[in-house]
mmCIF file of C-alpha atoms and ligand atoms in Angstrom:
data_model
loop_
_atom_site.group_PDB
_atom_site.id
_atom_site.type_symbol
_atom_site.label_atom_id
_atom_site.label_comp_id
_atom_site.label_asym_id
_atom_site.label_seq_id
_atom_site.Cartn_x
_atom_site.Cartn_y
_atom_site.Cartn_z
ATOM 1 C CA MET A 22 0.000 0.000 0.000
ATOM 2 C CA ASN A 23 1.508 3.309 -1.103
ATOM 3 C CA LEU A 24 0.077 6.444 0.517
ATOM 4 C CA ILE A 25 0.532 10.194 0.089
ATOM 5 C CA LEU A 26 -0.086 12.694 2.875
ATOM 6 C CA LEU A 27 -1.067 16.020 1.370
ATOM 7 C CA GLY A 28 -1.548 19.131 3.447
ATOM 8 C CA ALA A 29 -0.305 22.593 4.224
ATOM 9 C CA GLN A 30 2.711 23.345 6.367
ATOM 10 C CA GLY A 31 1.723 22.421 9.908
ATOM 11 C CA SER A 32 -1.278 20.300 8.919
ATOM 12 C CA GLY A 33 0.284 17.262 10.612
ATOM 13 C CA LYS A 34 1.793 15.308 7.690
ATOM 14 C CA GLY A 35 4.969 14.400 9.572
ATOM 15 C CA THR A 36 3.049 13.575 12.741
ATOM 16 C CA GLN A 37 0.567 11.263 10.996
ATOM 17 C CA SER A 38 3.201 9.764 8.699
ATOM 18 C CA ALA A 39 5.094 8.414 11.722
ATOM 19 C CA LEU A 40 1.911 6.831 13.144
ATOM 20 C CA LEU A 41 0.821 5.292 9.828
ATOM 21 C CA ALA A 42 4.308 4.008 8.992
ATOM 22 C CA GLN A 43 4.331 2.127 12.289
ATOM 23 C CA ARG A 44 0.769 0.851 11.952
ATOM 24 C CA PHE A 45 1.152 -0.532 8.399
ATOM 25 C CA ASP A 46 4.911 -1.126 8.364
ATOM 26 C CA LEU A 47 5.405 1.432 5.614
ATOM 27 C CA GLU A 48 8.645 3.135 4.669
ATOM 28 C CA PRO A 49 8.353 6.854 5.449
ATOM 29 C CA CYS A 50 9.608 9.154 2.702
ATOM 30 C CA ALA A 51 9.503 12.832 3.690
ATOM 31 C CA SER A 52 10.933 15.258 1.138
ATOM 32 C CA GLY A 53 11.658 17.886 3.816
ATOM 33 C CA ASP A 54 13.554 15.338 5.950
ATOM 34 C CA LEU A 55 15.595 14.266 2.907
ATOM 35 C CA LEU A 56 16.523 17.909 2.307
ATOM 36 C CA ARG A 57 17.399 18.639 5.950
ATOM 37 C CA GLU A 58 19.581 15.496 6.013
ATOM 38 C CA ALA A 59 21.330 16.456 2.750
ATOM 39 C CA MET A 60 21.910 20.022 4.006
ATOM 40 C CA ALA A 61 23.272 18.806 7.352
ATOM 41 C CA GLN A 62 25.671 16.450 5.532
ATOM 42 C CA GLY A 63 26.648 19.183 3.058
ATOM 43 C CA THR A 64 26.072 16.975 -0.012
ATOM 44 C CA PRO A 65 26.026 18.714 -3.443
ATOM 45 C CA ALA A 66 22.218 18.363 -3.572
ATOM 46 C CA GLY A 67 21.947 19.766 -0.047
ATOM 47 C CA GLN A 68 24.113 22.748 -0.937
ATOM 48 C CA GLN A 69 22.051 23.498 -4.040
ATOM 49 C CA ALA A 70 18.775 23.175 -2.124
ATOM 50 C CA ARG A 71 19.730 25.309 0.883
ATOM 51 C CA PRO A 72 18.992 28.811 -0.490
ATOM 52 C CA TYR A 73 15.522 27.750 -1.682
ATOM 53 C CA TYR A 74 14.774 25.975 1.592
ATOM 54 C CA GLU A 75 15.954 28.917 3.688
ATOM 55 C CA ARG A 76 13.689 31.308 1.752
ATOM 56 C CA GLY A 77 10.714 28.939 2.147
ATOM 57 C CA ASP A 78 10.573 28.464 -1.637
ATOM 58 C CA LEU A 79 10.058 25.142 -3.352
ATOM 59 C CA VAL A 80 13.342 23.487 -4.263
ATOM 60 C CA PRO A 81 13.593 23.126 -8.107
ATOM 61 C CA ASP A 82 11.705 20.079 -9.403
ATOM 62 C CA GLU A 83 14.786 18.557 -11.035
ATOM 63 C CA LEU A 84 16.683 18.471 -7.755
ATOM 64 C CA MET A 85 13.760 17.291 -5.609
ATOM 65 C CA VAL A 86 12.597 14.641 -8.074
ATOM 66 C CA GLY A 87 16.154 13.289 -8.323
ATOM 67 C CA MET A 88 16.334 12.823 -4.544
ATOM 68 C CA ILE A 89 12.922 11.128 -4.345
ATOM 69 C CA LEU A 90 13.602 8.749 -7.244
ATOM 70 C CA GLU A 91 16.888 7.768 -5.613
ATOM 71 C CA ARG A 92 14.963 6.970 -2.424
ATOM 72 C CA LEU A 93 12.310 4.946 -4.295
ATOM 73 C CA LYS A 94 15.058 2.696 -5.713
ATOM 74 C CA ASN A 95 15.716 1.371 -2.221
ATOM 75 C CA LEU A 96 12.105 0.524 -1.470
ATOM 76 C CA THR A 97 11.625 -2.668 -3.434
ATOM 77 C CA ASP A 98 11.398 -4.866 -0.310
ATOM 78 C CA ALA A 99 9.095 -2.582 1.723
ATOM 79 C CA HIS A 100 5.353 -3.210 2.280
ATOM 80 C CA GLY A 101 4.775 0.194 0.775
ATOM 81 C CA ILE A 102 5.735 3.814 1.193
ATOM 82 C CA ILE A 103 4.189 6.810 2.823
ATOM 83 C CA LEU A 104 5.101 10.041 1.078
ATOM 84 C CA ASP A 105 5.023 13.252 3.121
ATOM 85 C CA GLY A 106 5.651 16.562 1.324
ATOM 86 C CA PHE A 107 5.993 15.062 -2.155
ATOM 87 C CA PRO A 108 4.532 15.726 -4.696
ATOM 88 C CA ARG A 109 3.819 19.480 -4.415
ATOM 89 C CA ASN A 110 2.916 20.293 -8.023
ATOM 90 C CA HIS A 111 1.733 18.613 -11.229
ATOM 91 C CA VAL A 112 5.227 18.025 -12.594
ATOM 92 C CA GLN A 113 6.192 16.099 -9.463
ATOM 93 C CA ALA A 114 2.881 14.178 -9.395
ATOM 94 C CA ASP A 115 3.304 13.076 -13.028
ATOM 95 C CA VAL A 116 6.884 11.918 -12.464
ATOM 96 C CA LEU A 117 5.841 9.960 -9.383
ATOM 97 C CA ASP A 118 2.955 8.206 -11.155
ATOM 98 C CA ALA A 119 5.212 7.313 -14.090
ATOM 99 C CA ARG A 120 8.007 5.953 -11.894
ATOM 100 C CA LEU A 121 5.670 3.878 -9.746
ATOM 101 C CA ALA A 122 4.031 2.463 -12.886
ATOM 102 C CA GLU A 123 7.500 1.395 -14.118
ATOM 103 C CA MET A 124 7.941 -0.397 -10.795
ATOM 104 C CA GLY A 125 4.536 -2.113 -11.233
ATOM 105 C CA GLN A 126 3.088 -0.050 -8.400
ATOM 106 C CA ALA A 127 0.666 2.823 -7.841
ATOM 107 C CA ILE A 128 -0.557 5.212 -5.181
ATOM 108 C CA ALA A 129 -3.500 3.654 -3.296
ATOM 109 C CA ARG A 130 -4.811 6.700 -1.403
ATOM 110 C CA VAL A 131 -3.996 10.390 -1.026
ATOM 111 C CA ILE A 132 -4.968 11.740 2.382
ATOM 112 C CA TYR A 133 -5.548 15.488 2.440
ATOM 113 C CA LEU A 134 -5.301 16.945 5.963
ATOM 114 C CA GLU A 135 -7.532 20.020 5.866
ATOM 115 C CA VAL A 136 -6.628 22.756 8.391
ATOM 116 C CA PRO A 137 -7.435 26.491 8.264
ATOM 117 C CA ARG A 138 -4.574 28.966 7.952
ATOM 118 C CA ALA A 139 -4.893 30.515 11.430
ATOM 119 C CA LEU A 140 -4.432 27.154 13.130
ATOM 120 C CA LEU A 141 -1.478 26.291 10.875
ATOM 121 C CA LEU A 142 0.318 29.460 11.983
ATOM 122 C CA GLU A 143 -0.249 28.621 15.635
ATOM 123 C CA ARG A 144 1.031 25.069 15.271
ATOM 124 C CA LEU A 145 4.175 26.002 13.324
ATOM 125 C CA SER A 146 5.264 28.676 15.767
ATOM 126 C CA GLY A 147 5.148 26.071 18.580
ATOM 127 C CA ARG A 148 6.880 23.262 16.730
ATOM 128 C CA TYR A 149 10.206 21.683 17.741
ATOM 129 C CA ILE A 150 11.883 18.756 15.994
ATOM 130 C CA CYS A 151 14.706 16.487 17.073
ATOM 131 C CA ARG A 152 18.238 16.801 15.752
ATOM 132 C CA ALA A 153 18.781 13.065 15.199
ATOM 133 C CA GLN A 154 15.690 11.936 13.282
ATOM 134 C CA GLY A 155 13.250 14.819 12.942
ATOM 135 C CA HIS A 156 10.671 13.516 15.453
ATOM 136 C CA VAL A 157 8.009 16.216 15.810
ATOM 137 C CA TYR A 158 6.778 17.976 18.997
ATOM 138 C CA ASN A 159 4.726 21.031 19.875
ATOM 139 C CA ILE A 160 5.146 23.116 23.015
ATOM 140 C CA LYS A 161 1.372 23.394 23.395
ATOM 141 C CA THR A 162 -0.258 20.375 21.798
ATOM 142 C CA ASN A 163 2.393 17.649 21.889
ATOM 143 C CA PRO A 164 5.201 18.495 24.360
ATOM 144 C CA PRO A 165 8.158 16.170 25.064
ATOM 145 C CA LYS A 166 8.361 14.582 28.534
ATOM 146 C CA THR A 167 11.611 16.463 29.246
ATOM 147 C CA PRO A 168 11.759 19.980 27.783
ATOM 148 C CA GLY A 169 14.266 20.259 24.924
ATOM 149 C CA ILE A 170 14.915 16.496 24.662
ATOM 150 C CA CYS A 171 13.406 13.958 22.222
ATOM 151 C CA ASP A 172 11.361 11.246 24.014
ATOM 152 C CA ILE A 173 12.309 8.674 21.386
ATOM 153 C CA ASP A 174 16.056 9.084 20.796
ATOM 154 C CA GLY A 175 17.208 11.549 23.483
ATOM 155 C CA SER A 176 18.597 14.055 20.977
ATOM 156 C CA GLU A 177 18.290 17.845 21.254
ATOM 157 C CA LEU A 178 15.080 19.555 20.057
ATOM 158 C CA TYR A 179 15.351 22.662 17.868
ATOM 159 C CA GLN A 180 13.152 25.047 15.916
ATOM 160 C CA ARG A 181 13.397 24.749 12.118
ATOM 161 C CA SER A 182 15.034 27.672 10.297
ATOM 162 C CA ASP A 183 11.932 28.030 8.066
ATOM 163 C CA ASP A 184 9.512 28.164 11.038
ATOM 164 C CA THR A 185 9.736 31.923 11.501
ATOM 165 C CA GLY A 186 7.026 34.550 10.849
ATOM 166 C CA GLU A 187 7.539 35.703 7.250
ATOM 167 C CA LYS A 188 8.839 32.388 5.965
ATOM 168 C CA ILE A 189 5.817 30.572 7.390
ATOM 169 C CA GLN A 190 3.475 32.976 5.568
ATOM 170 C CA HIS A 191 5.434 32.548 2.328
ATOM 171 C CA ARG A 192 5.353 28.732 2.567
ATOM 172 C CA LEU A 193 1.611 28.776 3.223
ATOM 173 C CA ASP A 194 1.068 31.074 0.200
ATOM 174 C CA ILE A 195 2.841 28.519 -2.000
ATOM 175 C CA PHE A 196 0.709 25.712 -0.625
ATOM 176 C CA PHE A 197 -2.633 27.442 -1.140
ATOM 177 C CA SER A 198 -1.755 28.801 -4.613
ATOM 178 C CA GLU A 199 0.043 25.762 -6.043
ATOM 179 C CA THR A 200 0.069 22.513 -4.078
ATOM 180 C CA LEU A 201 -3.626 22.559 -3.177
ATOM 181 C CA GLN A 202 -4.390 22.040 -6.897
ATOM 182 C CA LEU A 203 -3.212 18.454 -6.436
ATOM 183 C CA THR A 204 -6.434 17.682 -4.558
ATOM 184 C CA ASP A 205 -8.240 17.948 -7.944
ATOM 185 C CA TYR A 206 -5.552 15.870 -9.636
ATOM 186 C CA TYR A 207 -6.027 12.992 -7.186
ATOM 187 C CA ALA A 208 -9.810 13.425 -6.910
ATOM 188 C CA ARG A 209 -9.972 12.818 -10.687
ATOM 189 C CA GLN A 210 -8.051 9.577 -10.095
ATOM 190 C CA GLY A 211 -10.596 8.619 -7.398
ATOM 191 C CA LYS A 212 -7.841 8.436 -4.773
ATOM 192 C CA LEU A 213 -8.450 11.523 -2.648
ATOM 193 C CA VAL A 214 -9.632 11.268 0.946
ATOM 194 C CA THR A 215 -10.149 14.519 2.878
ATOM 195 C CA VAL A 216 -9.757 14.401 6.652
ATOM 196 C CA ASP A 217 -10.534 17.166 9.160
ATOM 197 C CA GLY A 218 -7.015 17.943 10.401
ATOM 198 C CA THR A 219 -8.167 20.289 13.175
ATOM 199 C CA GLN A 220 -8.945 17.402 15.516
ATOM 200 C CA SER A 221 -6.509 15.993 18.081
ATOM 201 C CA ILE A 222 -3.585 13.936 16.770
ATOM 202 C CA ALA A 223 -5.290 10.706 17.901
ATOM 203 C CA ASP A 224 -8.644 11.661 16.330
ATOM 204 C CA VAL A 225 -7.027 12.619 13.012
ATOM 205 C CA ASN A 226 -5.264 9.273 13.036
ATOM 206 C CA TYR A 227 -8.518 7.433 13.748
ATOM 207 C CA ALA A 228 -10.288 9.283 10.913
ATOM 208 C CA ILE A 229 -7.527 8.245 8.504
ATOM 209 C CA LEU A 230 -7.764 4.610 9.605
ATOM 210 C CA VAL A 231 -11.557 4.683 9.113
ATOM 211 C CA ASN A 232 -11.052 6.012 5.578
ATOM 212 C CA LEU A 233 -8.505 3.281 4.853
ATOM 213 C CA GLY A 234 -10.961 0.667 6.136
ATOM 214 C CA ALA A 235 -8.553 -0.249 8.950
ATOM 215 C CA ALA A 236 -10.372 0.965 12.093
HETATM 216 P P1 AP5 B 25 8.701 20.122 4.777
HETATM 217 O O1 AP5 B 25 9.697 19.711 5.770
HETATM 218 O O2 AP5 B 25 7.919 19.087 4.070
HETATM 219 O O3 AP5 B 25 7.746 21.160 5.473
HETATM 220 P P2 AP5 B 25 6.281 21.624 5.165
HETATM 221 O O4 AP5 B 25 5.631 21.184 3.942
HETATM 222 O O5 AP5 B 25 6.461 23.072 5.342
HETATM 223 O O6 AP5 B 25 5.403 20.869 6.192
HETATM 224 P P3 AP5 B 25 5.696 20.871 7.695
HETATM 225 O O7 AP5 B 25 6.759 19.871 8.008
HETATM 226 O O8 AP5 B 25 5.936 22.294 8.110
HETATM 227 O O9 AP5 B 25 4.289 20.444 8.319
HETATM 228 P P4 AP5 B 25 3.682 19.017 8.651
HETATM 229 O O10 AP5 B 25 2.410 18.899 7.871
HETATM 230 O O11 AP5 B 25 4.678 17.906 8.500
HETATM 231 O O12 AP5 B 25 3.282 19.225 10.172
HETATM 232 P P5 AP5 B 25 3.821 18.509 11.500
HETATM 233 O O13 AP5 B 25 3.390 17.083 11.557
HETATM 234 O O14 AP5 B 25 5.256 18.811 11.708
HETATM 235 O O15 AP5 B 25 9.387 21.050 3.653
HETATM 236 C C1 AP5 B 25 10.287 22.070 4.009
HETATM 237 C C2 AP5 B 25 10.850 22.775 2.774
HETATM 238 O O16 AP5 B 25 11.537 21.819 1.952
HETATM 239 C C3 AP5 B 25 9.835 23.424 1.835
HETATM 240 O O17 AP5 B 25 9.471 24.717 2.272
HETATM 241 C C4 AP5 B 25 10.622 23.437 0.521
HETATM 242 O O18 AP5 B 25 11.607 24.458 0.529
HETATM 243 C C5 AP5 B 25 11.335 22.111 0.567
HETATM 244 N N1 AP5 B 25 10.545 21.017 -0.035
HETATM 245 C C6 AP5 B 25 9.997 19.946 0.610
HETATM 246 N N2 AP5 B 25 9.337 19.147 -0.235
HETATM 247 C C7 AP5 B 25 9.454 19.711 -1.463
HETATM 248 C C8 AP5 B 25 8.972 19.356 -2.758
HETATM 249 N N3 AP5 B 25 8.215 18.259 -2.959
HETATM 250 N N4 AP5 B 25 9.288 20.161 -3.801
HETATM 251 C C9 AP5 B 25 10.044 21.257 -3.628
HETATM 252 N N5 AP5 B 25 10.528 21.675 -2.427
HETATM 253 C C10 AP5 B 25 10.243 20.888 -1.352
HETATM 254 O O19 AP5 B 25 2.931 19.307 12.589
HETATM 255 C C11 AP5 B 25 3.124 20.687 12.792
HETATM 256 C C12 AP5 B 25 3.022 21.006 14.295
HETATM 257 O O20 AP5 B 25 1.689 20.800 14.754
HETATM 258 C C13 AP5 B 25 3.904 20.135 15.180
HETATM 259 O O21 AP5 B 25 4.364 20.928 16.245
HETATM 260 C C14 AP5 B 25 2.949 19.021 15.674
HETATM 261 O O22 AP5 B 25 3.326 18.531 16.942
HETATM 262 C C15 AP5 B 25 1.627 19.768 15.753
HETATM 263 N N6 AP5 B 25 0.475 18.952 15.387
HETATM 264 C C16 AP5 B 25 0.379 18.072 14.358
HETATM 265 N N7 AP5 B 25 -0.867 17.535 14.298
HETATM 266 C C17 AP5 B 25 -1.582 18.130 15.298
HETATM 267 C C18 AP5 B 25 -2.949 17.997 15.749
HETATM 268 N N8 AP5 B 25 -3.812 17.174 15.130
HETATM 269 N N9 AP5 B 25 -3.344 18.755 16.811
HETATM 270 C C19 AP5 B 25 -2.483 19.597 17.413
HETATM 271 N N10 AP5 B 25 -1.179 19.765 17.066
HETATM 272 C C20 AP5 B 25 -0.740 19.024 16.001
HETATM 273 MG MG1 MG B 26 6.747 17.824 8.064
#
């Protein structure tokens, strides 16, 4: 089963991806995590991506698609993948469909986490992620047991460089003007499921499981 989590910045893609990956033994594939890893390691792709990432712009398709296709190569033994943050436009969606078809696979469901802009802003300004693996917390809605430390791997928590006022607004503008169009793309394929992302983390997860026929 291959899934896509679609949603604005702060809608809970990373949070739900971790829960679903565990539940269905899926391989998580988060484009933002791939970029942060590449930037931290200083790889050529990471260096090219950094200025776009830091501005809150989309990284050029060529670069992003290359990183995702590389990742898909290693997934032949997995039960399936869960994509978080990819695709974000029609070019990326077409490439993904074509590559999966070559592998004899397809996307089963696209889960759109619907959250209004005001709540997205609130969530992003309270978000902290862990240095080691990007586990996600929120000072208000999902705090770690020990402040500043990841519950899962004990690494330091930090605020992302793109989680600041103007950059958040810019990223949200890109989502609502460009990426949101993908809901039509996947609705036409009969794969789109829309979930109310304003509920608690557990309730959002339950709603997704109901839609997947697994609750
Ligand atoms: P990326 O890392 O993917 O960031 P994003 O799209 O901005 O999405 P976020 O990670 O901000 O939000 P999320 O939906 O994962 O929310 P989360 O679960 O953390 O991308 C970063 C950058 O990389 C982009 O700006 C771009 O430059 C580049 N990039 C990435 N993909 C690309 C692509 N395909 N093409 C080109 N460029 C690309 O939750 C948010 C907060 O809310 C957390 O604090 C969490 O604890 C809390 N929370 C979550 N769910 C709930 C809930 N139900 N109730 C209460 N609190 C909740
Ligand atoms: Mg995320």
